[in-house]
Amino acid sequence: MNLEAGSPGFASVSQAPAVHRVKVLTVNTHKGFTAFNRRFILPELREAVRSTGADIVFLQEVLGSHDRHAARYPGWPQTSQYEFLADSMWSDFAYGRNAVYPDGHHGNALLSKYPIIEHRNLDVSITGPERRGLLHCVLDVPGQRQVHAICVHLSLLERHRQKQLQLLRRLLDALPADAPVIIAGDFNDWQLRGNRTLRLHRGLHEAFERHHGLLARTYPARLPLLRLDRVYLRNAESHAPRILGNKPWTHLSDHLPLAVEVRL
């Protein structure tokens, strides 16, 4: 189901067996290019994402369209990048357009094996050229209350990130207190101040910090030093969080992906 921000969709799976575990993956796709834009690798990225068997995939920096790239690179998909990545494996996908420019646009996307019954893209851009959003999706997971999934890509500037985190907390406060919530993406929080803010907020925990005592090092992919990418949960438990730090992942983006099993 192809959904852009603001278009609700619904396909009930209420008769299906109850699901108590979902596999989550988050990856900054770097618009389908390797670090420093040296090579177009979207087809390889699709195979790598498929190989994880993830049920829900959080994507950042994914292109909705780009006319110049489409004309320049052989093998450029006829569809949006998020639709190309979804292929036949993820039945539902939603896209939140953040940055628009003459050749096209990019933003966050969510791929899901469960119906996305509604979604919205919240513009959390502050000032200047950076355009950022929070893509909030509501998933119909069999046997569960509605599961809320929020795909995050925050600013490079600390003062902007703090304001964006306030908006994220406001969104969380508006959700049902007992609903399962999965928040994943690129927080750009290299100073870790945002993590201190979030982990004190109403029962949130970060998967890697809970299991390993530290957030995951994910950037730059070939020699990860900074802890930028996160998976936060509320009313759900994390299990076996992993950094996908081997080939081919080290050559598919400038960020390493994170994989977590979420127990509902």
PDB file of C-alpha atoms in Angstrom:
ATOM      1  CA  MET A   1       0.000   0.000   0.000  1.00  0.00           C
ATOM      2  CA  ASN A   2       1.628   3.212  -1.179  1.00  0.00           C
ATOM      3  CA  LEU A   3       1.056   5.974   1.347  1.00  0.00           C
ATOM      4  CA  GLU A   4       2.404   9.486   1.430  1.00  0.00           C
ATOM      5  CA  ALA A   5       1.980  11.691   4.465  1.00  0.00           C
ATOM      6  CA  GLY A   6      -1.614  12.589   5.118  1.00  0.00           C
ATOM      7  CA  SER A   7      -3.237   9.650   3.320  1.00  0.00           C
ATOM      8  CA  PRO A   8      -4.801   7.057   5.663  1.00  0.00           C
ATOM      9  CA  GLY A   9      -5.087   3.412   4.709  1.00  0.00           C
ATOM     10  CA  PHE A  10      -6.609   0.366   6.389  1.00  0.00           C
ATOM     11  CA  ALA A  11      -6.582  -3.366   5.899  1.00  0.00           C
ATOM     12  CA  SER A  12      -7.414  -5.338   9.040  1.00  0.00           C
ATOM     13  CA  VAL A  13      -5.445  -8.402  10.064  1.00  0.00           C
ATOM     14  CA  SER A  14      -7.547  -8.992  13.171  1.00  0.00           C
ATOM     15  CA  GLN A  15      -8.240 -12.610  12.177  1.00  0.00           C
ATOM     16  CA  ALA A  16      -4.552 -13.500  11.874  1.00  0.00           C
ATOM     17  CA  PRO A  17      -2.669 -15.272  14.717  1.00  0.00           C
ATOM     18  CA  ALA A  18      -1.427 -12.910  17.421  1.00  0.00           C
ATOM     19  CA  VAL A  19       2.080 -11.516  16.932  1.00  0.00           C
ATOM     20  CA  HIS A  20       4.242 -11.008  20.007  1.00  0.00           C
ATOM     21  CA  ARG A  21       7.648 -10.430  18.379  1.00  0.00           C
ATOM     22  CA  VAL A  22       8.613  -8.184  15.483  1.00  0.00           C
ATOM     23  CA  LYS A  23      12.008  -7.673  13.889  1.00  0.00           C
ATOM     24  CA  VAL A  24      12.953  -4.020  13.454  1.00  0.00           C
ATOM     25  CA  LEU A  25      15.663  -2.548  11.237  1.00  0.00           C
ATOM     26  CA  THR A  26      16.725   1.077  10.969  1.00  0.00           C
ATOM     27  CA  VAL A  27      19.082   2.368   8.278  1.00  0.00           C
ATOM     28  CA  ASN A  28      20.083   5.737   6.878  1.00  0.00           C
ATOM     29  CA  THR A  29      20.134   4.907   3.154  1.00  0.00           C
ATOM     30  CA  HIS A  30      22.284   7.910   2.143  1.00  0.00           C
ATOM     31  CA  LYS A  31      19.965   8.289  -0.870  1.00  0.00           C
ATOM     32  CA  GLY A  32      21.139   4.993  -2.328  1.00  0.00           C
ATOM     33  CA  PHE A  33      24.831   5.912  -2.562  1.00  0.00           C
ATOM     34  CA  THR A  34      27.999   4.839  -0.775  1.00  0.00           C
ATOM     35  CA  ALA A  35      29.846   7.256   1.494  1.00  0.00           C
ATOM     36  CA  PHE A  36      30.964  10.416  -0.340  1.00  0.00           C
ATOM     37  CA  ASN A  37      28.462   9.498  -3.113  1.00  0.00           C
ATOM     38  CA  ARG A  38      31.089   7.437  -4.918  1.00  0.00           C
ATOM     39  CA  ARG A  39      28.770   4.714  -6.209  1.00  0.00           C
ATOM     40  CA  PHE A  40      25.044   4.083  -6.670  1.00  0.00           C
ATOM     41  CA  ILE A  41      24.279   0.904  -4.684  1.00  0.00           C
ATOM     42  CA  LEU A  42      20.490   0.847  -4.175  1.00  0.00           C
ATOM     43  CA  PRO A  43      20.050  -2.656  -5.702  1.00  0.00           C
ATOM     44  CA  GLU A  44      22.714  -4.059  -3.347  1.00  0.00           C
ATOM     45  CA  LEU A  45      21.085  -2.245  -0.442  1.00  0.00           C
ATOM     46  CA  ARG A  46      17.722  -3.820  -1.280  1.00  0.00           C
ATOM     47  CA  GLU A  47      19.224  -7.319  -1.185  1.00  0.00           C
ATOM     48  CA  ALA A  48      20.922  -6.602   2.126  1.00  0.00           C
ATOM     49  CA  VAL A  49      17.730  -5.221   3.694  1.00  0.00           C
ATOM     50  CA  ARG A  50      15.744  -8.223   2.444  1.00  0.00           C
ATOM     51  CA  SER A  51      18.307 -10.609   3.943  1.00  0.00           C
ATOM     52  CA  THR A  52      17.558  -9.363   7.480  1.00  0.00           C
ATOM     53  CA  GLY A  53      13.964 -10.634   7.396  1.00  0.00           C
ATOM     54  CA  ALA A  54      12.833  -7.476   9.204  1.00  0.00           C
ATOM     55  CA  ASP A  55       9.113  -6.956   9.742  1.00  0.00           C
ATOM     56  CA  ILE A  56       9.382  -3.168  10.057  1.00  0.00           C
ATOM     57  CA  VAL A  57      12.087  -1.085   8.375  1.00  0.00           C
ATOM     58  CA  PHE A  58      12.788   2.544   9.315  1.00  0.00           C
ATOM     59  CA  LEU A  59      14.506   4.454   6.494  1.00  0.00           C
ATOM     60  CA  GLN A  60      16.114   7.879   6.574  1.00  0.00           C
ATOM     61  CA  GLU A  61      17.456   9.932   3.652  1.00  0.00           C
ATOM     62  CA  VAL A  62      15.458   7.963   1.102  1.00  0.00           C
ATOM     63  CA  LEU A  63      14.668   9.585  -2.252  1.00  0.00           C
ATOM     64  CA  GLY A  64      11.115   9.982  -3.421  1.00  0.00           C
ATOM     65  CA  SER A  65      12.363  11.144  -6.816  1.00  0.00           C
ATOM     66  CA  HIS A  66      15.405  12.696  -8.454  1.00  0.00           C
ATOM     67  CA  ASP A  67      15.210  13.513 -12.166  1.00  0.00           C
ATOM     68  CA  ARG A  68      18.914  14.204 -12.687  1.00  0.00           C
ATOM     69  CA  HIS A  69      20.026  10.973 -11.003  1.00  0.00           C
ATOM     70  CA  ALA A  70      17.402   9.022 -12.960  1.00  0.00           C
ATOM     71  CA  ALA A  71      18.895  10.287 -16.220  1.00  0.00           C
ATOM     72  CA  ARG A  72      22.494   9.786 -15.140  1.00  0.00           C
ATOM     73  CA  TYR A  73      22.678   6.376 -13.432  1.00  0.00           C
ATOM     74  CA  PRO A  74      21.953   3.090 -15.246  1.00  0.00           C
ATOM     75  CA  GLY A  75      19.583   0.909 -13.274  1.00  0.00           C
ATOM     76  CA  TRP A  76      17.879   3.817 -11.522  1.00  0.00           C
ATOM     77  CA  PRO A  77      14.466   2.474 -10.421  1.00  0.00           C
ATOM     78  CA  GLN A  78      11.295   3.534 -12.207  1.00  0.00           C
ATOM     79  CA  THR A  79       9.585   3.858  -8.816  1.00  0.00           C
ATOM     80  CA  SER A  80      10.514   5.798  -5.682  1.00  0.00           C
ATOM     81  CA  GLN A  81      13.445   4.397  -3.724  1.00  0.00           C
ATOM     82  CA  TYR A  82      11.237   3.333  -0.821  1.00  0.00           C
ATOM     83  CA  GLU A  83       8.898   1.453  -3.168  1.00  0.00           C
ATOM     84  CA  PHE A  84      11.888  -0.192  -4.845  1.00  0.00           C
ATOM     85  CA  LEU A  85      13.199  -1.279  -1.442  1.00  0.00           C
ATOM     86  CA  ALA A  86       9.793  -2.563  -0.344  1.00  0.00           C
ATOM     87  CA  ASP A  87       9.490  -4.696  -3.494  1.00  0.00           C
ATOM     88  CA  SER A  88       7.238  -7.701  -2.790  1.00  0.00           C
ATOM     89  CA  MET A  89       8.488  -8.243   0.769  1.00  0.00           C
ATOM     90  CA  TRP A  90       6.810  -5.366   2.604  1.00  0.00           C
ATOM     91  CA  SER A  91       3.162  -4.955   1.659  1.00  0.00           C
ATOM     92  CA  ASP A  92       2.759  -1.495   3.169  1.00  0.00           C
ATOM     93  CA  PHE A  93       4.982   1.544   3.034  1.00  0.00           C
ATOM     94  CA  ALA A  94       4.661   5.184   3.977  1.00  0.00           C
ATOM     95  CA  TYR A  95       6.771   8.181   3.043  1.00  0.00           C
ATOM     96  CA  GLY A  96       7.267  11.554   4.664  1.00  0.00           C
ATOM     97  CA  ARG A  97       8.675  14.146   2.272  1.00  0.00           C
ATOM     98  CA  ASN A  98      11.061  16.479   4.104  1.00  0.00           C
ATOM     99  CA  ALA A  99      13.415  18.178   1.636  1.00  0.00           C
ATOM    100  CA  VAL A 100      12.235  19.392  -1.778  1.00  0.00           C
ATOM    101  CA  TYR A 101      14.585  20.736  -4.471  1.00  0.00           C
ATOM    102  CA  PRO A 102      14.476  21.286  -8.248  1.00  0.00           C
ATOM    103  CA  ASP A 103      15.476  17.713  -9.136  1.00  0.00           C
ATOM    104  CA  GLY A 104      13.300  15.885  -6.607  1.00  0.00           C
ATOM    105  CA  HIS A 105      12.778  15.279  -2.896  1.00  0.00           C
ATOM    106  CA  HIS A 106      13.788  12.994  -0.029  1.00  0.00           C
ATOM    107  CA  GLY A 107      12.652  12.156   3.479  1.00  0.00           C
ATOM    108  CA  ASN A 108      11.874   9.300   5.851  1.00  0.00           C
ATOM    109  CA  ALA A 109      10.003   6.113   5.006  1.00  0.00           C
ATOM    110  CA  LEU A 110       8.622   3.079   6.801  1.00  0.00           C
ATOM    111  CA  LEU A 111       8.245  -0.392   5.278  1.00  0.00           C
ATOM    112  CA  SER A 112       5.905  -2.776   7.085  1.00  0.00           C
ATOM    113  CA  LYS A 113       4.661  -6.344   6.774  1.00  0.00           C
ATOM    114  CA  TYR A 114       1.628  -5.204   8.768  1.00  0.00           C
ATOM    115  CA  PRO A 115      -1.028  -2.773   7.544  1.00  0.00           C
ATOM    116  CA  ILE A 116      -0.311   0.906   8.124  1.00  0.00           C
ATOM    117  CA  ILE A 117      -3.738   2.124   9.143  1.00  0.00           C
ATOM    118  CA  GLU A 118      -2.815   5.789   9.328  1.00  0.00           C
ATOM    119  CA  HIS A 119       0.227   7.989   9.219  1.00  0.00           C
ATOM    120  CA  ARG A 120       1.395  11.583   9.170  1.00  0.00           C
ATOM    121  CA  ASN A 121       4.644  13.414   8.632  1.00  0.00           C
ATOM    122  CA  LEU A 122       5.380  16.084  11.218  1.00  0.00           C
ATOM    123  CA  ASP A 123       7.591  18.905   9.967  1.00  0.00           C
ATOM    124  CA  VAL A 124      10.117  19.618  12.715  1.00  0.00           C
ATOM    125  CA  SER A 125      12.400  21.850  10.642  1.00  0.00           C
ATOM    126  CA  ILE A 126      13.593  24.875  12.604  1.00  0.00           C
ATOM    127  CA  THR A 127      15.368  27.423  10.375  1.00  0.00           C
ATOM    128  CA  GLY A 128      17.853  27.309   7.540  1.00  0.00           C
ATOM    129  CA  PRO A 129      18.286  24.764   4.748  1.00  0.00           C
ATOM    130  CA  GLU A 130      17.913  21.601   6.874  1.00  0.00           C
ATOM    131  CA  ARG A 131      14.456  20.066   6.452  1.00  0.00           C
ATOM    132  CA  ARG A 132      13.563  17.411   9.019  1.00  0.00           C
ATOM    133  CA  GLY A 133      10.514  15.357   9.877  1.00  0.00           C
ATOM    134  CA  LEU A 134       9.022  12.759  12.197  1.00  0.00           C
ATOM    135  CA  LEU A 135       7.122  10.092  10.266  1.00  0.00           C
ATOM    136  CA  HIS A 136       4.471   8.680  12.616  1.00  0.00           C
ATOM    137  CA  CYS A 137       2.722   5.473  11.528  1.00  0.00           C
ATOM    138  CA  VAL A 138       0.052   3.423  13.274  1.00  0.00           C
ATOM    139  CA  LEU A 139       0.352  -0.310  12.548  1.00  0.00           C
ATOM    140  CA  ASP A 140      -2.314  -3.004  12.761  1.00  0.00           C
ATOM    141  CA  VAL A 141      -0.303  -5.845  14.294  1.00  0.00           C
ATOM    142  CA  PRO A 142      -2.387  -8.999  14.919  1.00  0.00           C
ATOM    143  CA  GLY A 143      -3.328  -9.502  18.545  1.00  0.00           C
ATOM    144  CA  GLN A 144      -1.978  -6.132  19.673  1.00  0.00           C
ATOM    145  CA  ARG A 145      -3.275  -2.717  20.424  1.00  0.00           C
ATOM    146  CA  GLN A 146      -2.282  -0.349  17.661  1.00  0.00           C
ATOM    147  CA  VAL A 147       1.510  -0.163  17.482  1.00  0.00           C
ATOM    148  CA  HIS A 148       2.990   3.296  16.933  1.00  0.00           C
ATOM    149  CA  ALA A 149       6.172   3.557  14.856  1.00  0.00           C
ATOM    150  CA  ILE A 150       8.039   6.869  14.576  1.00  0.00           C
ATOM    151  CA  CYS A 151      10.870   7.267  12.064  1.00  0.00           C
ATOM    152  CA  VAL A 152      13.271  10.020  13.125  1.00  0.00           C
ATOM    153  CA  HIS A 153      15.956  12.098  11.416  1.00  0.00           C
ATOM    154  CA  LEU A 154      17.086  15.068  13.475  1.00  0.00           C
ATOM    155  CA  SER A 155      19.196  18.144  12.795  1.00  0.00           C
ATOM    156  CA  LEU A 156      22.973  18.397  12.714  1.00  0.00           C
ATOM    157  CA  LEU A 157      22.747  21.416  15.053  1.00  0.00           C
ATOM    158  CA  GLU A 158      22.426  20.858  18.804  1.00  0.00           C
ATOM    159  CA  ARG A 159      20.030  23.745  19.472  1.00  0.00           C
ATOM    160  CA  HIS A 160      17.758  22.550  16.667  1.00  0.00           C
ATOM    161  CA  ARG A 161      17.867  18.948  17.920  1.00  0.00           C
ATOM    162  CA  GLN A 162      16.774  20.016  21.378  1.00  0.00           C
ATOM    163  CA  LYS A 163      13.729  21.774  19.937  1.00  0.00           C
ATOM    164  CA  GLN A 164      12.968  18.768  17.744  1.00  0.00           C
ATOM    165  CA  LEU A 165      13.208  16.458  20.744  1.00  0.00           C
ATOM    166  CA  GLN A 166      10.686  18.649  22.534  1.00  0.00           C
ATOM    167  CA  LEU A 167       8.327  18.136  19.587  1.00  0.00           C
ATOM    168  CA  LEU A 168       8.954  14.384  19.712  1.00  0.00           C
ATOM    169  CA  ARG A 169       8.154  14.333  23.427  1.00  0.00           C
ATOM    170  CA  ARG A 170       4.981  16.294  22.738  1.00  0.00           C
ATOM    171  CA  LEU A 171       3.981  13.683  20.158  1.00  0.00           C
ATOM    172  CA  LEU A 172       4.653  10.885  22.664  1.00  0.00           C
ATOM    173  CA  ASP A 173       2.555  12.632  25.302  1.00  0.00           C
ATOM    174  CA  ALA A 174      -0.377  12.679  22.866  1.00  0.00           C
ATOM    175  CA  LEU A 175      -0.283   8.904  22.265  1.00  0.00           C
ATOM    176  CA  PRO A 176      -2.234   6.415  24.424  1.00  0.00           C
ATOM    177  CA  ALA A 177      -0.206   5.800  27.561  1.00  0.00           C
ATOM    178  CA  ASP A 178      -0.403   2.001  27.217  1.00  0.00           C
ATOM    179  CA  ALA A 179       0.247   1.737  23.453  1.00  0.00           C
ATOM    180  CA  PRO A 180       3.452   0.060  22.230  1.00  0.00           C
ATOM    181  CA  VAL A 181       5.773   2.644  20.671  1.00  0.00           C
ATOM    182  CA  ILE A 182       8.884   2.074  18.536  1.00  0.00           C
ATOM    183  CA  ILE A 183      11.059   5.103  17.737  1.00  0.00           C
ATOM    184  CA  ALA A 184      14.025   4.557  15.445  1.00  0.00           C
ATOM    185  CA  GLY A 185      16.325   6.484  13.167  1.00  0.00           C
ATOM    186  CA  ASP A 186      19.236   8.864  12.871  1.00  0.00           C
ATOM    187  CA  PHE A 187      19.252  11.228  15.839  1.00  0.00           C
ATOM    188  CA  ASN A 188      22.549  12.978  14.951  1.00  0.00           C
ATOM    189  CA  ASP A 189      22.991  13.261  18.719  1.00  0.00           C
ATOM    190  CA  TRP A 190      26.757  12.949  18.782  1.00  0.00           C
ATOM    191  CA  GLN A 191      26.999  14.815  22.098  1.00  0.00           C
ATOM    192  CA  LEU A 192      24.457  12.392  23.689  1.00  0.00           C
ATOM    193  CA  ARG A 193      22.450  15.213  25.271  1.00  0.00           C
ATOM    194  CA  GLY A 194      19.308  14.124  23.464  1.00  0.00           C
ATOM    195  CA  ASN A 195      19.607  10.621  24.848  1.00  0.00           C
ATOM    196  CA  ARG A 196      19.654  11.971  28.386  1.00  0.00           C
ATOM    197  CA  THR A 197      16.465  13.854  27.561  1.00  0.00           C
ATOM    198  CA  LEU A 198      14.639  10.878  26.056  1.00  0.00           C
ATOM    199  CA  ARG A 199      15.551   8.135  28.487  1.00  0.00           C
ATOM    200  CA  LEU A 200      13.926  10.101  31.315  1.00  0.00           C
ATOM    201  CA  HIS A 201      10.672  10.477  29.413  1.00  0.00           C
ATOM    202  CA  ARG A 202       7.754   8.279  30.518  1.00  0.00           C
ATOM    203  CA  GLY A 203       9.142   4.784  30.364  1.00  0.00           C
ATOM    204  CA  LEU A 204      11.274   5.014  27.213  1.00  0.00           C
ATOM    205  CA  HIS A 205      14.365   2.856  26.951  1.00  0.00           C
ATOM    206  CA  GLU A 206      16.991   2.603  24.244  1.00  0.00           C
ATOM    207  CA  ALA A 207      17.623  -0.985  23.175  1.00  0.00           C
ATOM    208  CA  PHE A 208      21.432  -0.948  22.959  1.00  0.00           C
ATOM    209  CA  GLU A 209      21.887   1.079  26.106  1.00  0.00           C
ATOM    210  CA  ARG A 210      19.705  -1.320  28.089  1.00  0.00           C
ATOM    211  CA  HIS A 211      21.463  -4.461  26.863  1.00  0.00           C
ATOM    212  CA  HIS A 212      25.045  -3.265  26.470  1.00  0.00           C
ATOM    213  CA  GLY A 213      25.241  -0.233  28.747  1.00  0.00           C
ATOM    214  CA  LEU A 214      26.129   2.054  25.834  1.00  0.00           C
ATOM    215  CA  LEU A 215      24.492   3.366  22.697  1.00  0.00           C
ATOM    216  CA  ALA A 216      25.611   1.776  19.423  1.00  0.00           C
ATOM    217  CA  ARG A 217      28.490   3.265  17.423  1.00  0.00           C
ATOM    218  CA  THR A 218      27.192   3.624  13.857  1.00  0.00           C
ATOM    219  CA  TYR A 219      29.009   6.491  12.112  1.00  0.00           C
ATOM    220  CA  PRO A 220      31.044   6.572   9.955  1.00  0.00           C
ATOM    221  CA  ALA A 221      30.234   3.072   8.761  1.00  0.00           C
ATOM    222  CA  ARG A 222      33.782   1.898   8.029  1.00  0.00           C
ATOM    223  CA  LEU A 223      35.219   3.164  11.300  1.00  0.00           C
ATOM    224  CA  PRO A 224      32.254   3.885  13.585  1.00  0.00           C
ATOM    225  CA  LEU A 225      32.994   6.369  16.330  1.00  0.00           C
ATOM    226  CA  LEU A 226      29.753   8.300  16.872  1.00  0.00           C
ATOM    227  CA  ARG A 227      26.561   6.948  18.435  1.00  0.00           C
ATOM    228  CA  LEU A 228      24.003   8.533  16.119  1.00  0.00           C
ATOM    229  CA  ASP A 229      21.410   5.847  15.370  1.00  0.00           C
ATOM    230  CA  ARG A 230      18.963   4.616  18.008  1.00  0.00           C
ATOM    231  CA  VAL A 231      15.975   2.381  18.734  1.00  0.00           C
ATOM    232  CA  TYR A 232      13.785   3.553  21.626  1.00  0.00           C
ATOM    233  CA  LEU A 233      10.816   1.576  22.964  1.00  0.00           C
ATOM    234  CA  ARG A 234       7.864   2.190  25.238  1.00  0.00           C
ATOM    235  CA  ASN A 235       5.460  -0.520  26.429  1.00  0.00           C
ATOM    236  CA  ALA A 236       7.635  -3.088  24.645  1.00  0.00           C
ATOM    237  CA  GLU A 237      10.818  -4.991  25.394  1.00  0.00           C
ATOM    238  CA  SER A 238      13.985  -5.181  23.332  1.00  0.00           C
ATOM    239  CA  HIS A 239      15.870  -8.400  22.666  1.00  0.00           C
ATOM    240  CA  ALA A 240      19.205  -9.164  20.978  1.00  0.00           C
ATOM    241  CA  PRO A 241      20.003  -5.707  19.546  1.00  0.00           C
ATOM    242  CA  ARG A 242      22.692  -5.907  16.843  1.00  0.00           C
ATOM    243  CA  ILE A 243      24.860  -3.494  14.910  1.00  0.00           C
ATOM    244  CA  LEU A 244      25.152  -4.734  11.334  1.00  0.00           C
ATOM    245  CA  GLY A 245      28.827  -3.881  11.082  1.00  0.00           C
ATOM    246  CA  ASN A 246      30.183  -6.354   8.546  1.00  0.00           C
ATOM    247  CA  LYS A 247      30.201  -6.438   4.764  1.00  0.00           C
ATOM    248  CA  PRO A 248      28.176  -5.612   2.792  1.00  0.00           C
ATOM    249  CA  TRP A 249      26.774  -3.068   5.278  1.00  0.00           C
ATOM    250  CA  THR A 250      30.037  -1.188   5.734  1.00  0.00           C
ATOM    251  CA  HIS A 251      29.964  -0.385   1.999  1.00  0.00           C
ATOM    252  CA  LEU A 252      26.266   0.441   1.567  1.00  0.00           C
ATOM    253  CA  SER A 253      25.915   3.760   3.411  1.00  0.00           C
ATOM    254  CA  ASP A 254      27.803   6.148   5.655  1.00  0.00           C
ATOM    255  CA  HIS A 255      25.801   4.780   8.641  1.00  0.00           C
ATOM    256  CA  LEU A 256      25.631   1.220   9.988  1.00  0.00           C
ATOM    257  CA  PRO A 257      22.126  -0.224  10.405  1.00  0.00           C
ATOM    258  CA  LEU A 258      20.684  -1.431  13.695  1.00  0.00           C
ATOM    259  CA  ALA A 259      18.521  -4.539  14.125  1.00  0.00           C
ATOM    260  CA  VAL A 260      16.414  -5.305  17.204  1.00  0.00           C
ATOM    261  CA  GLU A 261      13.774  -7.882  18.068  1.00  0.00           C
ATOM    262  CA  VAL A 262      10.868  -6.101  19.767  1.00  0.00           C
ATOM    263  CA  ARG A 263       8.647  -8.119  22.102  1.00  0.00           C
ATOM    264  CA  LEU A 264       5.112  -6.799  22.407  1.00  0.00           C
TER     265      LEU A 264
END
